[in-house]
mmCIF file of C-alpha atoms and ligand atoms in Angstrom:
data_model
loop_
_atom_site.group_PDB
_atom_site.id
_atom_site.type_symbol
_atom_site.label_atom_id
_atom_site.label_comp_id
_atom_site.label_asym_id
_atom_site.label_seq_id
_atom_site.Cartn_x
_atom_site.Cartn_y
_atom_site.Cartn_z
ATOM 1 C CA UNK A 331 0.000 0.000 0.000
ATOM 2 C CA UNK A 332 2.641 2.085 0.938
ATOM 3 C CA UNK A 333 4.693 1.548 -1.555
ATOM 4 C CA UNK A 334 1.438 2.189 -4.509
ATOM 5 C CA UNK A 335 0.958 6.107 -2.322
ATOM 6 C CA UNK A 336 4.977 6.153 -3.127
ATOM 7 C CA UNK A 337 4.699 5.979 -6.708
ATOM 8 C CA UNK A 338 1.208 7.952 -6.778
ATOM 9 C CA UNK A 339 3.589 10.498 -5.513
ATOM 10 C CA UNK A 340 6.233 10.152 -8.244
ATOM 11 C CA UNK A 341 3.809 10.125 -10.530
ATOM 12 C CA UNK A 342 2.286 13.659 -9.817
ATOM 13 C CA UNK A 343 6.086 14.866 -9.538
ATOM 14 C CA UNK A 344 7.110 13.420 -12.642
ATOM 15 C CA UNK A 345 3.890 15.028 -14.701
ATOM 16 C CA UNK A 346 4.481 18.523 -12.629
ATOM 17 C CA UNK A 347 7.903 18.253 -14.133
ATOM 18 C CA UNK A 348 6.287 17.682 -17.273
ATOM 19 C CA UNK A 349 3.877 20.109 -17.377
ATOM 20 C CA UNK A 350 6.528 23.045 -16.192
ATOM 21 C CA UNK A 351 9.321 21.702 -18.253
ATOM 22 C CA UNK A 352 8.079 20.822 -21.466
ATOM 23 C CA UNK A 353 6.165 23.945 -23.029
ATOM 24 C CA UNK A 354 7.274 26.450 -24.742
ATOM 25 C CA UNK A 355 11.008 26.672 -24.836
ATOM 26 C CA UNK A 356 11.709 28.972 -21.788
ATOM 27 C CA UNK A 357 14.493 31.213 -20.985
ATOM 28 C CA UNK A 358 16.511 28.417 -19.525
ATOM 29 C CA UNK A 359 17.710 27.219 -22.374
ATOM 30 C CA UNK A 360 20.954 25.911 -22.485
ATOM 31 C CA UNK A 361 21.196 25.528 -26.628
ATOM 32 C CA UNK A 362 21.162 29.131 -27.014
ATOM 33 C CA UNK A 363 24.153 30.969 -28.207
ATOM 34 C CA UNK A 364 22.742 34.244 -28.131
ATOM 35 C CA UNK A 365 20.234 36.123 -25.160
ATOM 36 C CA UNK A 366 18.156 39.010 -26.455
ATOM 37 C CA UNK A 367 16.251 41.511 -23.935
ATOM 38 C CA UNK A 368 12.800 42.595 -24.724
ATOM 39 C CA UNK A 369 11.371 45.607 -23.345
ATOM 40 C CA UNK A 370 7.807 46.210 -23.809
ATOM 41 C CA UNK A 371 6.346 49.227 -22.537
ATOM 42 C CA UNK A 372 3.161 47.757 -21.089
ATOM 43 C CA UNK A 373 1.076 44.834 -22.008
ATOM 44 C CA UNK A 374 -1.870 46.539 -20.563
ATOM 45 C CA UNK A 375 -3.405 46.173 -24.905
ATOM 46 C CA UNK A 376 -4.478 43.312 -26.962
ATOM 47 C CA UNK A 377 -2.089 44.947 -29.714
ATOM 48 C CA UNK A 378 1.335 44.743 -27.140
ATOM 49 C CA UNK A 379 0.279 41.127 -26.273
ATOM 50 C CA UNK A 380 0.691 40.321 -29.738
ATOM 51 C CA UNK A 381 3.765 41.823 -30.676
ATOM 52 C CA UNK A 382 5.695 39.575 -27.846
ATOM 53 C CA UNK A 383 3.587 36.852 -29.274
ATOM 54 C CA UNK A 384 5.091 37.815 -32.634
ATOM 55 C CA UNK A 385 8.342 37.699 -31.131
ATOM 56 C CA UNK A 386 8.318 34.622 -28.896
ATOM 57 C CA UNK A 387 6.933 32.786 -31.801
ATOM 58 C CA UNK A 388 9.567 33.987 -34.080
ATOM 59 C CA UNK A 389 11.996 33.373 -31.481
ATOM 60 C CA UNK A 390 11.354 29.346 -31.234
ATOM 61 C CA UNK A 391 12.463 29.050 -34.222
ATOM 62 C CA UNK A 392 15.803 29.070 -33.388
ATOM 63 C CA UNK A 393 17.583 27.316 -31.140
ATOM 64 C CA UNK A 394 20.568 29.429 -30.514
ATOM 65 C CA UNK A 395 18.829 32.360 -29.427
ATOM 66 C CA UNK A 396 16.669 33.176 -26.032
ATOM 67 C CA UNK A 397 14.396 36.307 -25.032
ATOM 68 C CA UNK A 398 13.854 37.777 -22.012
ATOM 69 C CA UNK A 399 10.921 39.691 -21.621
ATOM 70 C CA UNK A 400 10.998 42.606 -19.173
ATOM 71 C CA UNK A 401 6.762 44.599 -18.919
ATOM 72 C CA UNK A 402 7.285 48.157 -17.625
ATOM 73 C CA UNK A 403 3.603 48.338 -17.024
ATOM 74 C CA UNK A 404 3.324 51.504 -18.943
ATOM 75 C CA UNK A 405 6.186 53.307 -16.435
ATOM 76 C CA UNK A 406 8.781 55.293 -18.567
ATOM 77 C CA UNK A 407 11.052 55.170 -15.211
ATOM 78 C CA UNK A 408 10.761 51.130 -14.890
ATOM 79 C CA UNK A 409 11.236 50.934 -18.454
ATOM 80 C CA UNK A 410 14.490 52.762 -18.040
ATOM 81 C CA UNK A 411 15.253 50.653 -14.250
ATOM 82 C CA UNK A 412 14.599 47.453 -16.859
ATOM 83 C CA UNK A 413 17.032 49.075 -20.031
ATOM 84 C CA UNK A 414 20.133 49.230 -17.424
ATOM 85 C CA UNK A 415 19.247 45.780 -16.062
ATOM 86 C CA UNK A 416 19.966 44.022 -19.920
ATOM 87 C CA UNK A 417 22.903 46.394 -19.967
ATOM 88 C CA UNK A 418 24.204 45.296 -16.817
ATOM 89 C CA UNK A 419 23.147 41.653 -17.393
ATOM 90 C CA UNK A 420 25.383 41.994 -20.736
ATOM 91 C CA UNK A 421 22.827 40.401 -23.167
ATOM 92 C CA UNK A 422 23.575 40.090 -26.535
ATOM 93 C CA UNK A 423 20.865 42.563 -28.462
ATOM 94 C CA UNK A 424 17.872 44.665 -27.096
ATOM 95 C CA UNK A 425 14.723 44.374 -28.585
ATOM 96 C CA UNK A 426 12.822 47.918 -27.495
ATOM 97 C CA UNK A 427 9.292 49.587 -27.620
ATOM 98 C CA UNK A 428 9.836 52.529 -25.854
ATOM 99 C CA UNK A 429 6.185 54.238 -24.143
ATOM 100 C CA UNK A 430 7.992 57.913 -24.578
ATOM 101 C CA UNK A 431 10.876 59.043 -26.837
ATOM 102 C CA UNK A 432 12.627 61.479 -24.969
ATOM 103 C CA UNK A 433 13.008 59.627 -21.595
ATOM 104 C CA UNK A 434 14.017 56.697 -23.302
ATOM 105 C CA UNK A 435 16.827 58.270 -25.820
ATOM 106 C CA UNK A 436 19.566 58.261 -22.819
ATOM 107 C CA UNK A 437 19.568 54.688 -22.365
ATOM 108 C CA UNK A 438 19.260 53.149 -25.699
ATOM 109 C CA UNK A 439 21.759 55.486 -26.417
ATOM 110 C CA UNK A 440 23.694 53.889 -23.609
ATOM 111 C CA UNK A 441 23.400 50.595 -24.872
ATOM 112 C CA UNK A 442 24.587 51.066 -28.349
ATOM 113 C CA UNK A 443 27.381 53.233 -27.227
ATOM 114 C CA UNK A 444 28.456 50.085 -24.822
ATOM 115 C CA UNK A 445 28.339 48.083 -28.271
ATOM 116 C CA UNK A 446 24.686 46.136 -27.394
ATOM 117 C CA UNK A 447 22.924 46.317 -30.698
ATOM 118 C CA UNK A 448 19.294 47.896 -29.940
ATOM 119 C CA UNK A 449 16.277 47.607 -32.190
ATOM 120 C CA UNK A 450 13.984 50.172 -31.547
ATOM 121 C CA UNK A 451 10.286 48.752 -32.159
ATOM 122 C CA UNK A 452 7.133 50.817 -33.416
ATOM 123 C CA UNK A 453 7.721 54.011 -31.137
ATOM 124 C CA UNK A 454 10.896 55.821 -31.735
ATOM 125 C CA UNK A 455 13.954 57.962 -29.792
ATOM 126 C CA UNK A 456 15.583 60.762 -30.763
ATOM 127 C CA UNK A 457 18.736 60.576 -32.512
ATOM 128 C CA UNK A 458 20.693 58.134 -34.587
ATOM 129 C CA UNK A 459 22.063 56.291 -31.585
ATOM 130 C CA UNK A 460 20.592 52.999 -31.881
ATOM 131 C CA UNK A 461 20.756 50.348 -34.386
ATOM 132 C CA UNK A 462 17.607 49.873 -36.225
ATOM 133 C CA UNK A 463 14.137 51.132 -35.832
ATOM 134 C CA UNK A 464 11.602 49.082 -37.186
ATOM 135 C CA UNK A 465 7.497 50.581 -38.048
ATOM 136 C CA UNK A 466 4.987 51.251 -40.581
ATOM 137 C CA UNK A 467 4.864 54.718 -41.300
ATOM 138 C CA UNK A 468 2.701 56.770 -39.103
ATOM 139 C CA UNK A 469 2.144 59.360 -41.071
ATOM 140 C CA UNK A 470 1.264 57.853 -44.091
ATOM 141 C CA UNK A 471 -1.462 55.383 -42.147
ATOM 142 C CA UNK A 472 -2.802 59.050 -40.537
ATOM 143 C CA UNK A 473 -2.842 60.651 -44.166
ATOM 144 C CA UNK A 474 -4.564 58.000 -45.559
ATOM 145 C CA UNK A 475 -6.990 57.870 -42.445
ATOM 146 C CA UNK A 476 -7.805 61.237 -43.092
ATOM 147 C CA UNK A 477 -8.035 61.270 -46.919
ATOM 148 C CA UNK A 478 -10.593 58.348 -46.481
ATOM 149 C CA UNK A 479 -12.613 60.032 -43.748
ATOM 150 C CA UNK A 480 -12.653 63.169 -46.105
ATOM 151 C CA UNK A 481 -14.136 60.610 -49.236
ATOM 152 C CA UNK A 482 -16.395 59.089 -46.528
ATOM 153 C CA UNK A 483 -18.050 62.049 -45.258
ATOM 154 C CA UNK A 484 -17.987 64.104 -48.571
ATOM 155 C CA UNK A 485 -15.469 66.870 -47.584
ATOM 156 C CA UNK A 486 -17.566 67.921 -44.975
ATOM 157 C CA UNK A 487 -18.360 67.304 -41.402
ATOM 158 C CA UNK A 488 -17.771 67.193 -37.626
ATOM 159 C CA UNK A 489 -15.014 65.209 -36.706
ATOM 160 C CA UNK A 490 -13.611 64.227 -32.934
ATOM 161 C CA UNK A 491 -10.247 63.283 -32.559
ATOM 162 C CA UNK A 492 -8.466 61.127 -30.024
ATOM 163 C CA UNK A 493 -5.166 61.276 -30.024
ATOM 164 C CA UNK A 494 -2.436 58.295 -28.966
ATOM 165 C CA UNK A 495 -0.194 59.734 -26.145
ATOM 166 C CA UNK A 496 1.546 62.697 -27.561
ATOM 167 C CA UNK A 497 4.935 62.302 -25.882
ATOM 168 C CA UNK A 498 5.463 58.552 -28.118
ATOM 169 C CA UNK A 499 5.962 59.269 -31.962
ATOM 170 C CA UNK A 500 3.399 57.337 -33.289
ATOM 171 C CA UNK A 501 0.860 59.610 -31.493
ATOM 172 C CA UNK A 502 2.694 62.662 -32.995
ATOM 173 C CA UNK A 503 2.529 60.951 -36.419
ATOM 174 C CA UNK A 504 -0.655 59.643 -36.663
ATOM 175 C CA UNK A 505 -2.154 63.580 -35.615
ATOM 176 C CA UNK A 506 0.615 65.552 -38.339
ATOM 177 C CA UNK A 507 -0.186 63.056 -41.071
ATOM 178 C CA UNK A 508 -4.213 63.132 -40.489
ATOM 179 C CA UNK A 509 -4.266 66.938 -40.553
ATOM 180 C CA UNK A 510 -1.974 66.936 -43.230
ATOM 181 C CA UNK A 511 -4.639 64.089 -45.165
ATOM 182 C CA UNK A 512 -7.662 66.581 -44.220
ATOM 183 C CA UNK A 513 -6.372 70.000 -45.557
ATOM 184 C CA UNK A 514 -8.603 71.780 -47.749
ATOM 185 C CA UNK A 515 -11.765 69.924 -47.071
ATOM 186 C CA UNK A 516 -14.572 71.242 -45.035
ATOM 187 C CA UNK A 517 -14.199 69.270 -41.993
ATOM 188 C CA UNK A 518 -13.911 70.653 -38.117
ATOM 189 C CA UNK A 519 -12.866 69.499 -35.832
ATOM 190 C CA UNK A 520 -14.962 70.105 -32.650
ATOM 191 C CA UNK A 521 -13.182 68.205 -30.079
ATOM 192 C CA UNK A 522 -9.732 66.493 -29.701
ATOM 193 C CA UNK A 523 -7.812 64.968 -26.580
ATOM 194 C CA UNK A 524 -5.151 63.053 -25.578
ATOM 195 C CA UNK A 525 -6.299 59.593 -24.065
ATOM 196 C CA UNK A 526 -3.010 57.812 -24.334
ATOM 197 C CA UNK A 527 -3.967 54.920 -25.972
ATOM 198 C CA UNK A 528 -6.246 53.853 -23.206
ATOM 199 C CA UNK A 529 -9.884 52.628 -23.821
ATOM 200 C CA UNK A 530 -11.020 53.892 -20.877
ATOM 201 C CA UNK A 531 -9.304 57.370 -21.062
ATOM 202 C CA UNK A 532 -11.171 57.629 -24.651
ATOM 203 C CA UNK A 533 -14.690 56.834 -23.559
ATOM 204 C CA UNK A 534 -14.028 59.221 -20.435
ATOM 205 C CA UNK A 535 -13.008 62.377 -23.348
ATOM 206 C CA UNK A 536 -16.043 61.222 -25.466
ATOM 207 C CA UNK A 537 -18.735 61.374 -22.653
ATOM 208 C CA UNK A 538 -17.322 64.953 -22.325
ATOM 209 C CA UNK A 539 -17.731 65.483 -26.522
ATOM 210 C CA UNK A 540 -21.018 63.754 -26.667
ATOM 211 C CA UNK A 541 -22.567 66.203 -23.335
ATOM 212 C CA UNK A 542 -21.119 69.305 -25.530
ATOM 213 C CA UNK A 543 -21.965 68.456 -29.104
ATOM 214 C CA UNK A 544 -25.536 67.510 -30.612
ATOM 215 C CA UNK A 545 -23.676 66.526 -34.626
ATOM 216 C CA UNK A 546 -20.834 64.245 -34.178
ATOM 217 C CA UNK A 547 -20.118 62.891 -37.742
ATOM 218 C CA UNK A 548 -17.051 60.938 -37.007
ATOM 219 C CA UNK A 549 -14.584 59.833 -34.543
ATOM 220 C CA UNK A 550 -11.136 59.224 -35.521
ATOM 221 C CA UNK A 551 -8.912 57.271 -32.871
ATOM 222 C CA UNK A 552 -5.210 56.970 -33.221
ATOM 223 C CA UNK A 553 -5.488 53.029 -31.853
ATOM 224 C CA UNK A 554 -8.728 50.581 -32.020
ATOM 225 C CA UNK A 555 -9.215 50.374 -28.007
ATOM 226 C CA UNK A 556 -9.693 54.615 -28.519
ATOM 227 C CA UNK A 557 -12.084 53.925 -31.157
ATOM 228 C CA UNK A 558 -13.770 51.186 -29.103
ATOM 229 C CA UNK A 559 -13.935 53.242 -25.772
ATOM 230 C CA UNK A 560 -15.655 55.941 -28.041
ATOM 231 C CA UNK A 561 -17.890 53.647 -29.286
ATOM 232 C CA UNK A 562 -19.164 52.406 -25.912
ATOM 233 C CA UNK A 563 -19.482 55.999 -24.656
ATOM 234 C CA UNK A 564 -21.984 56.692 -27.918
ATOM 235 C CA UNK A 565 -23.958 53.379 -27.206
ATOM 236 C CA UNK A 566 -23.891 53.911 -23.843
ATOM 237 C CA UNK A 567 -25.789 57.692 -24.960
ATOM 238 C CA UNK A 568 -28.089 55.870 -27.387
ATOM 239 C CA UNK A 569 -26.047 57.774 -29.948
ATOM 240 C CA UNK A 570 -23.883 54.937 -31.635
ATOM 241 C CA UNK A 571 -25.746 54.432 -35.032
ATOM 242 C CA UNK A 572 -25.310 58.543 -36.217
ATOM 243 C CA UNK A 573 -21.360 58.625 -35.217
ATOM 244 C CA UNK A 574 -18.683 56.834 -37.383
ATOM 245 C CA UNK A 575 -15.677 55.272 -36.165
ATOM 246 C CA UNK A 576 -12.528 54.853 -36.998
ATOM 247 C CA UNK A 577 -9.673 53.561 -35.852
ATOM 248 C CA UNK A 578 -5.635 52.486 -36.283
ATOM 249 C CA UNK A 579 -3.648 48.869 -35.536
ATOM 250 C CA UNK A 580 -6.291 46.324 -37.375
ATOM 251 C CA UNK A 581 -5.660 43.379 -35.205
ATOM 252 C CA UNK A 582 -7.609 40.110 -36.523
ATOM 253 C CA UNK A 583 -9.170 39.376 -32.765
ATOM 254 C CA UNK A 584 -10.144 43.284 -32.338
ATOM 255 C CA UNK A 585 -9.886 45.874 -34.690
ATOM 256 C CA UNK A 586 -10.691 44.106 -37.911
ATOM 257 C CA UNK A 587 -13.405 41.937 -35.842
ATOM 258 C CA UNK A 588 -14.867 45.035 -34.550
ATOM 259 C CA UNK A 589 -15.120 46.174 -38.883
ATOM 260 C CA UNK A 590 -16.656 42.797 -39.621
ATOM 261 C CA UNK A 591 -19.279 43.770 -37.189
ATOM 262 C CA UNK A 592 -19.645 47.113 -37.956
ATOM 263 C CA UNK A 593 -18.629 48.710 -35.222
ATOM 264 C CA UNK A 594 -15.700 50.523 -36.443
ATOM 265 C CA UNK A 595 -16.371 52.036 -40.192
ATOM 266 C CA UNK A 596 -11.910 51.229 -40.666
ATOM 267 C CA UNK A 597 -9.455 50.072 -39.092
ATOM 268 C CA UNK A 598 -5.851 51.172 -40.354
ATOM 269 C CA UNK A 599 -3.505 48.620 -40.144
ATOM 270 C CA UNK A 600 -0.263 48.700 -37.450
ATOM 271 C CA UNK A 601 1.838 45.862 -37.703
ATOM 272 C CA UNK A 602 3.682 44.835 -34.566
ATOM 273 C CA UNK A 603 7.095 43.821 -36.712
ATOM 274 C CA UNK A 604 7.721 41.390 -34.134
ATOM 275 C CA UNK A 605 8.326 38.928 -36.355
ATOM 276 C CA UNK A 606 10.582 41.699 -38.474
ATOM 277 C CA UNK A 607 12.743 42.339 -35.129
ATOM 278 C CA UNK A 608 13.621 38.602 -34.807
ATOM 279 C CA UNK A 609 15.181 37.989 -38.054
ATOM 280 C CA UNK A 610 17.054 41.519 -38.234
ATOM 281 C CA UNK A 611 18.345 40.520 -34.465
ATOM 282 C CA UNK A 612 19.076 37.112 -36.476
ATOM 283 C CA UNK A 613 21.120 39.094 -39.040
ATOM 284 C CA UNK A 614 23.007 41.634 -36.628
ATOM 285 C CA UNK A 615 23.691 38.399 -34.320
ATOM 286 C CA UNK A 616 25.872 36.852 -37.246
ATOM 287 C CA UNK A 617 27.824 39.562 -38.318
ATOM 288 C CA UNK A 618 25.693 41.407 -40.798
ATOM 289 C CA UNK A 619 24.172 45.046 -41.415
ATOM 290 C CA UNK A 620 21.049 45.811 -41.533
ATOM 291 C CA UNK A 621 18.959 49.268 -42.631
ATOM 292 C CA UNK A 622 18.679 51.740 -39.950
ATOM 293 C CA UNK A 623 15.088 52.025 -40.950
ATOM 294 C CA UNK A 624 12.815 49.136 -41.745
ATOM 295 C CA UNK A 625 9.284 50.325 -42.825
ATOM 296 C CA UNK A 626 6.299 47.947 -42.747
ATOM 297 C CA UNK A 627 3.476 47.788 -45.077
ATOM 298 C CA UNK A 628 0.167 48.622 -44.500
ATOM 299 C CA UNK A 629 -3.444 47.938 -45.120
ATOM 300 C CA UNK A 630 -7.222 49.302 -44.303
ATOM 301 C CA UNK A 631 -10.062 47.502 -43.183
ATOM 302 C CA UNK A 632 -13.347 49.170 -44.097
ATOM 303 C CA UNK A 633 -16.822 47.138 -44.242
ATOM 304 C CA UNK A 634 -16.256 46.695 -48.388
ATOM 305 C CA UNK A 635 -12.936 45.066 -48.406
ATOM 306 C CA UNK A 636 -12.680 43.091 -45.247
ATOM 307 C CA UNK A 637 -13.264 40.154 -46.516
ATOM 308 C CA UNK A 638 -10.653 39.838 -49.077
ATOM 309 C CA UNK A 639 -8.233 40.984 -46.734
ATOM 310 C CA UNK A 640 -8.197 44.513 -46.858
ATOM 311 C CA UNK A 641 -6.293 46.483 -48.940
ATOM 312 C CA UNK A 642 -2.988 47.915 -49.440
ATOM 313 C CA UNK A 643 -2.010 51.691 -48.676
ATOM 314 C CA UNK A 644 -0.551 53.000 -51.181
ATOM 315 C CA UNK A 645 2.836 55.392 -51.358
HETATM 316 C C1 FRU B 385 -0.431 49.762 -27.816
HETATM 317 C C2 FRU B 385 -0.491 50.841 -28.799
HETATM 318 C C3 FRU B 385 -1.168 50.447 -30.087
HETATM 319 C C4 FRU B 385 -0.617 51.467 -30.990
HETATM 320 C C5 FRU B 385 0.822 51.468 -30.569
HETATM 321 C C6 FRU B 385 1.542 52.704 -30.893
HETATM 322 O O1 FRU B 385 0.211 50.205 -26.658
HETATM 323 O O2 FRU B 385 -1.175 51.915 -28.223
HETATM 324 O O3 FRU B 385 -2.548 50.424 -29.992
HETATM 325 O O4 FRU B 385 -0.814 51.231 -32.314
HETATM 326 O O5 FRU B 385 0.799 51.273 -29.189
HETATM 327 O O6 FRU B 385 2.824 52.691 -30.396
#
């Protein structure tokens, strides 16, 4: 009897081990040549999730390299505390999405200047002193967003904008290039604020818009969860069905489903380059250059073209 509870309890040990030690392959490693740091700003969005999905996934697909992940929970200062930690730690190449670009410069700067190659990832820093930066071009997805909206409402309207957080560069881009895709047509805009990428920081600025304004023609969001948080504000008013909305980073499991069900008029495409950052760390890891500047395509979702994949923004 005894001896049947004593192999119960190997049993469970042996398929704990199991369970712990034979997923994905962790940081432990002992194959892998190379260690890469990944700092991610937050992970607080679908969209952030999915680029170190991107990466991860990338990542197991070769055996002489391992990531850390680091989360600074949306904290420029821990992002920075977790920068000098990979420097310190000596890894081989940082992977970075900085939240703001001039807090950030200093130590990416730091890093290349200590000889770590740094990717920079979606949001930039100032300067030349990193390695690569890797993106789609914000201001061509926030022309294009506001060239459509122009076509959409017939060069004329009221328009709301919700701006990304204004210290990162994509939320600078995405306003300069939507202004720039709107001059000369008849639109105004009544209302704009920054809600820093947050959902709930959008439908907060559009309860305020929807108590001050009777017309609201269209919202246009700088990221989906903005576009989605001013969404649920208007339904929440009764006002949903009169408002368009419109929106920027086209995920399949939000911002494209939320087109398919008509929630969002578009959804601008934002690639996470996840995938991108992998095989350029691959190619600075074994001795080769790479651009400083690696631009990613891409495409808009509206409720004509979703189902055959959107389509491609042009130059
Ligand atoms: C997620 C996010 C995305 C956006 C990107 C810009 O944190 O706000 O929605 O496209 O960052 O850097």
């Amino acid at each position: 009897m005894r001896d049947l509870a004593k192999q119960l309890v190997m049993l469970v040990l042996v398929a704990a081990l199991c369970l712990t030690g034979c997923g994905k392959k962790e940081d432990t490693s002992s194959t892998a040549k190379w260690t890469i740091g990944m700092s991610q700003c937050n992970l607080g969005e679908p969209w952030r999730v999915q680029m170190n999905a991107d990466v991860r996934n990338a990542a197991d697909q070769h055996d002489d390299i391992k990531v850390i992940f680091k989360d600074a929970q949306n904290d420029t200062l821990k992002q920075r505390s977790q920068m000098e930690e990979f420097i310190s730690a000596g890894v081989d190449l940082i992977i970075v999405s900085p939240k703001e670009a001039v807090p950030l410069t200093p130590v990416v700067a730091q890093a290349y200047q200590k000889g770590i190659p740094v990717i920079v990832l979606d949001r930039r820093v100032l300067g030349e002193k990193y390695t690569c930066f890797i993106g789609a071009d914000n201001k061509k997805i926030g022309k294009a967003a506001g060239q459509w909206i122009v076509e959409k409402l017939g060069g004329k309207g009221t328009v709301i904008e919700l701006k990304g957080l204004m210290t990162s560069t994509p939320g600078q881009d995405r306003h300069t290039g939507f202004r720039e895709g709107i001059k000369g047509a008849n639109l105004e805009i009544i209302f704009e604020a920054d809600m820093k990428w947050l959902e709930p920081n959008a439908r907060k600025e559009m309860e305020s818009a929807l108590a001050r304004f009777e017309t609201i023609d269209l919202v246009y969001a700088h990221n989906d969860p903005g576009a989605h948080g001013a969404y649920l504000a208007a339904k929440a008013a009764g006002r949903e069905k009169e408002i368009m909305f419109v929106g920027i980073d086209a995920l399949s499991q939000e911002g494209r489903a939320y087109v398919a069900q008509g929630v969002l008029a578009a959804s601008f495409e934002y690639p996470t380059g996840g995938k991108k950052a992998i095989e350029a760390a691959l190619e600075i890891l074994n001795g080769q250059t790479v651009e400083k500047e690696i631009v990613l395509d891409s495409r808009v979702f509206t409720e004509e073209n979703i189902n055959d994949g959107g389509e491609l923004l042009g130059q």
